[in-house]
CSV table of C-alpha atoms in Angstrom, one decimal:
chain,number,residue,atom,x,y,z
A,244,CYS,CA,0.0,0.0,0.0
A,245,ILE,CA,1.5,3.4,-1.0
A,246,ARG,CA,1.8,5.7,2.0
A,247,ASP,CA,1.7,9.5,1.7
A,248,SER,CA,3.8,10.7,4.6
A,249,ARG,CA,6.1,13.5,5.6
A,250,THR,CA,8.7,12.8,8.2
A,251,THR,CA,11.8,14.7,9.3
A,252,ALA,CA,15.2,13.3,9.7
A,253,GLN,CA,18.5,15.2,9.9
A,254,GLY,CA,16.6,18.4,9.3
A,255,VAL,CA,15.2,17.1,5.9
A,256,ILE,CA,11.5,16.8,5.3
A,257,ALA,CA,10.8,13.7,3.2
A,258,ASP,CA,7.5,13.2,1.4
A,259,ARG,CA,7.0,9.7,0.0
A,260,GLU,CA,4.7,10.9,-2.7
A,261,LYS,CA,7.2,13.5,-3.9
A,262,LEU,CA,10.0,10.9,-3.8
A,263,LEU,CA,8.0,8.6,-6.1
A,264,GLN,CA,7.2,11.5,-8.4
A,265,ALA,CA,10.9,12.3,-8.6
A,266,ALA,CA,11.7,8.7,-9.4
A,267,GLU,CA,9.2,8.6,-12.2
A,268,ALA,CA,10.5,11.9,-13.6
A,269,LEU,CA,14.1,10.7,-13.7
A,270,ILE,CA,13.1,7.3,-15.2
A,271,ARG,CA,11.1,9.1,-17.9
A,272,LYS,CA,14.1,11.3,-18.6
A,273,ASN,CA,17.0,8.9,-18.4
A,274,GLY,CA,15.5,5.5,-19.0
A,275,PRO,CA,14.8,2.4,-16.9
A,276,ASN,CA,18.4,1.8,-15.7
A,277,VAL,CA,18.7,4.7,-13.2
A,278,PRO,CA,20.3,3.9,-9.9
A,279,LEU,CA,18.8,4.8,-6.5
A,280,ALA,CA,21.6,7.3,-5.8
A,281,ALA,CA,20.5,9.3,-8.9
A,282,ILE,CA,16.9,9.2,-7.8
A,283,ALA,CA,17.9,10.5,-4.3
A,284,ILE,CA,19.7,13.4,-5.9
A,285,GLU,CA,16.8,14.1,-8.2
A,286,ALA,CA,14.5,14.2,-5.1
A,287,GLY,CA,16.9,16.4,-3.2
A,288,VAL,CA,17.4,13.9,-0.3
A,289,SER,CA,20.1,11.5,0.8
A,290,LYS,CA,20.1,7.9,-0.2
A,291,PRO,CA,19.4,6.7,3.5
A,292,ILE,CA,16.2,8.9,3.5
A,293,LEU,CA,15.1,7.5,0.2
A,294,TYR,CA,15.6,4.0,1.6
A,295,ARG,CA,13.7,4.9,4.8
A,296,GLU,CA,10.7,6.3,3.0
A,297,VAL,CA,10.5,4.1,-0.1
A,298,GLY,CA,12.8,1.1,0.5
A,299,ASP,CA,15.3,-0.7,-1.7
A,300,LYS,CA,15.0,-1.0,-5.4
A,301,ASP,CA,12.6,-3.9,-5.3
A,302,ALA,CA,10.3,-1.8,-3.0
A,303,LEU,CA,10.6,1.1,-5.5
A,304,VAL,CA,9.7,-1.1,-8.4
A,305,THR,CA,6.6,-2.4,-6.5
A,306,ALA,CA,5.5,1.1,-5.5
A,307,LEU,CA,5.9,2.5,-9.1
A,308,ALA,CA,4.2,-0.6,-10.5
A,309,GLN,CA,1.2,0.1,-8.3
A,310,ARG,CA,1.0,3.7,-9.4
A,311,LEU,CA,1.3,2.7,-13.1
A,312,ALA,CA,-1.3,0.0,-12.7
A,313,GLU,CA,-3.7,2.5,-11.2
A,314,ARG,CA,-3.2,4.9,-14.1
A,315,MET,CA,-3.5,2.1,-16.6
A,316,ALA,CA,-6.7,0.8,-15.0
A,317,ALA,CA,-8.2,4.2,-14.9
A,318,ALA,CA,-7.3,5.0,-18.5
A,319,THR,CA,-8.6,1.7,-19.9
A,320,THR,CA,-11.8,1.9,-17.9
A,321,ARG,CA,-12.6,5.3,-19.3
A,322,LEU,CA,-12.0,4.1,-22.8
A,323,VAL,CA,-14.0,0.9,-22.4
A,324,ALA,CA,-16.9,3.0,-21.1
A,325,THR,CA,-17.1,4.9,-24.3
A,326,ALA,CA,-17.6,1.8,-26.4
A,327,ARG,CA,-21.0,1.0,-27.9
A,328,GLN,CA,-20.3,-2.7,-28.7
A,329,PRO,CA,-18.5,-5.3,-26.6
A,330,ARG,CA,-15.8,-5.9,-29.2
A,331,ASP,CA,-15.1,-2.1,-29.3
A,332,GLY,CA,-14.8,-2.2,-25.6
A,333,LEU,CA,-12.1,-4.9,-25.8
A,334,ARG,CA,-10.4,-3.0,-28.6
A,335,ASN,CA,-10.4,0.2,-26.4
A,336,LEU,CA,-9.0,-1.8,-23.5
A,337,VAL,CA,-6.1,-3.0,-25.7
A,338,ALA,CA,-5.5,0.4,-27.2
A,339,GLY,CA,-5.5,2.1,-23.9
A,340,TYR,CA,-3.0,-0.4,-22.5
A,341,LEU,CA,-0.6,-0.1,-25.5
A,342,GLN,CA,-1.0,3.7,-25.6
A,343,LEU,CA,-0.2,4.2,-22.0
A,344,ALA,CA,2.8,1.8,-22.2
A,345,SER,CA,4.0,3.8,-25.2
A,346,ARG,CA,3.7,7.1,-23.3
A,347,GLU,CA,5.4,5.6,-20.2
A,348,ARG,CA,7.9,3.5,-22.1
A,349,HIS,CA,10.8,3.8,-19.7
A,350,LEU,CA,8.6,3.5,-16.6
A,351,TYR,CA,6.9,0.4,-18.0
A,352,LEU,CA,10.2,-1.2,-18.7
A,353,PHE,CA,11.5,-0.2,-15.2
A,354,VAL,CA,8.6,-1.8,-13.4
A,355,THR,CA,8.6,-5.0,-15.5
A,356,ALA,CA,12.4,-5.6,-15.4
A,357,GLY,CA,13.9,-3.2,-12.9
A,358,GLY,CA,14.0,-5.3,-9.8
A,359,SER,CA,16.8,-7.5,-8.4
A,360,GLY,CA,15.0,-10.7,-9.4
A,361,GLU,CA,14.8,-11.9,-5.8
A,362,ASP,CA,11.0,-11.4,-5.9
A,363,ARG,CA,10.4,-11.3,-9.6
A,364,VAL,CA,7.0,-13.0,-9.4
A,365,GLN,CA,5.7,-10.3,-7.0
A,366,GLN,CA,7.2,-7.6,-9.1
A,367,SER,CA,5.5,-9.0,-12.3
A,368,LEU,CA,2.2,-9.3,-10.6
A,369,SER,CA,2.3,-5.8,-9.1
A,370,LEU,CA,1.5,-4.4,-12.5
A,371,ALA,CA,-1.1,-7.1,-13.2
A,372,ASP,CA,-3.1,-7.3,-10.0
A,373,GLY,CA,-4.9,-4.0,-10.1
A,374,ALA,CA,-5.6,-4.1,-13.8
A,375,ALA,CA,-6.8,-7.7,-13.7
A,376,ALA,CA,-9.4,-6.8,-11.0
A,377,GLN,CA,-10.7,-4.0,-13.3
A,378,PHE,CA,-10.9,-6.3,-16.3
A,379,ALA,CA,-12.5,-9.2,-14.6
A,380,THR,CA,-15.7,-7.3,-13.7
A,381,PRO,CA,-16.8,-6.4,-17.3
A,382,ILE,CA,-15.9,-9.9,-18.5
A,383,GLY,CA,-17.9,-11.5,-15.8
A,384,THR,CA,-20.9,-9.2,-16.4
A,385,TYR,CA,-20.8,-9.7,-20.1
A,386,ARG,CA,-20.8,-13.5,-19.8
A,387,SER,CA,-23.5,-13.5,-17.1
A,388,ALA,CA,-25.8,-11.5,-19.3
A,389,ARG,CA,-25.4,-14.2,-21.9
A,390,LYS,CA,-26.0,-17.1,-19.5
A,391,ALA,CA,-22.3,-18.1,-19.8
A,392,ASP,CA,-20.1,-19.0,-16.9
A,393,PRO,CA,-18.7,-15.8,-15.3
A,394,GLY,CA,-16.3,-17.8,-13.2
A,395,VAL,CA,-13.6,-17.7,-15.9
A,396,ALA,CA,-13.3,-13.9,-15.6
A,397,THR,CA,-10.3,-13.8,-13.2
A,398,VAL,CA,-8.3,-16.3,-15.2
A,399,TRP,CA,-9.2,-14.7,-18.5
A,400,SER,CA,-8.2,-11.3,-17.1
A,401,TYR,CA,-4.7,-12.5,-16.2
A,402,ALA,CA,-4.4,-14.3,-19.5
A,403,LEU,CA,-5.5,-11.1,-21.3
A,404,LEU,CA,-2.9,-9.1,-19.4
A,405,GLY,CA,-0.2,-11.7,-20.1
A,406,ALA,CA,-0.9,-11.5,-23.8
A,407,LEU,CA,-0.9,-7.7,-23.7
A,408,HIS,CA,2.3,-7.6,-21.6
A,409,TYR,CA,4.4,-9.6,-24.1
A,410,VAL,CA,2.9,-7.9,-27.1
A,411,THR,CA,3.7,-4.6,-25.4
A,412,LEU,CA,7.4,-5.6,-24.8
A,413,TRP,CA,7.7,-6.7,-28.4
A,414,TRP,CA,6.1,-3.5,-29.7
A,415,LEU,CA,8.3,-1.3,-27.6
A,416,ARG,CA,11.3,-3.1,-29.0
A,417,GLU,CA,10.0,-3.0,-32.6
A,418,ALA,CA,9.5,0.7,-33.0
A,419,ALA,CA,8.5,0.4,-36.6
A,420,ALA,CA,5.4,-1.7,-35.9
A,421,ASP,CA,2.1,0.2,-36.4
A,422,LEU,CA,0.3,0.7,-33.2
A,423,GLU,CA,-3.2,0.7,-34.7
A,424,LEU,CA,-2.4,-2.5,-36.6
A,425,VAL,CA,-1.0,-4.2,-33.5
A,426,THR,CA,-4.1,-3.1,-31.6
A,427,GLU,CA,-6.5,-4.6,-34.1
A,428,GLN,CA,-4.5,-7.8,-34.4
A,429,ILE,CA,-4.4,-8.6,-30.7
A,430,THR,CA,-8.0,-7.6,-30.3
A,431,ALA,CA,-9.0,-10.0,-33.0
A,432,LEU,CA,-7.1,-12.8,-31.3
A,433,LEU,CA,-8.5,-12.1,-27.9
A,434,TRP,CA,-12.1,-11.7,-29.1
A,435,SER,CA,-12.2,-14.9,-31.0
A,436,GLY,CA,-10.0,-16.8,-28.5
A,437,MET,CA,-12.3,-16.0,-25.6
A,438,GLY,CA,-15.3,-16.9,-27.7
A,439,LEU,CA,-17.1,-13.8,-26.5
A,440,GLU,CA,-19.1,-13.6,-29.7
A,441,HIS,CA,-20.5,-17.1,-29.3
A,442,THR,CA,-21.1,-17.5,-25.5
């Protein structure tokens, strides 16, 4: 859970929220390989204060993943709400995910590959958990309305996110790939693969 706190140590006021904002700003500017020492300098605090308020690099990855997941869930939810047809809703979800990952390229790469690897499963799931919960609700509702089993919603949500994650990593690497085409192609696969038009 992200805290929003201000504490004083060695005459320095530390605000966790501002420390995380500084970390995001530096990652956006310099890429996903920034060291904690550089983040501390960007935030105007010592490295021990950064450790006290945020934690080690794995803790920073988890905190920034939670923030990114919240923004991603909010952005895709808004886009899905504008769709008139279920397939358009899925397409908007895919487009929103890819578009935000594109805008937050360095941050996305930092939270998906920036940790030490000692808790890589938790780091990977940090980005997925919040979004999966958001995606599961409309999938379950849609299937329930069509007298289909809504119990698959959670598994399908994580499967959908897994597909989106690796497509996103590939797309970020292959800068020449057309975003609209990629969006349509992954939408077609997910729509037909989940059988939403039949069940």
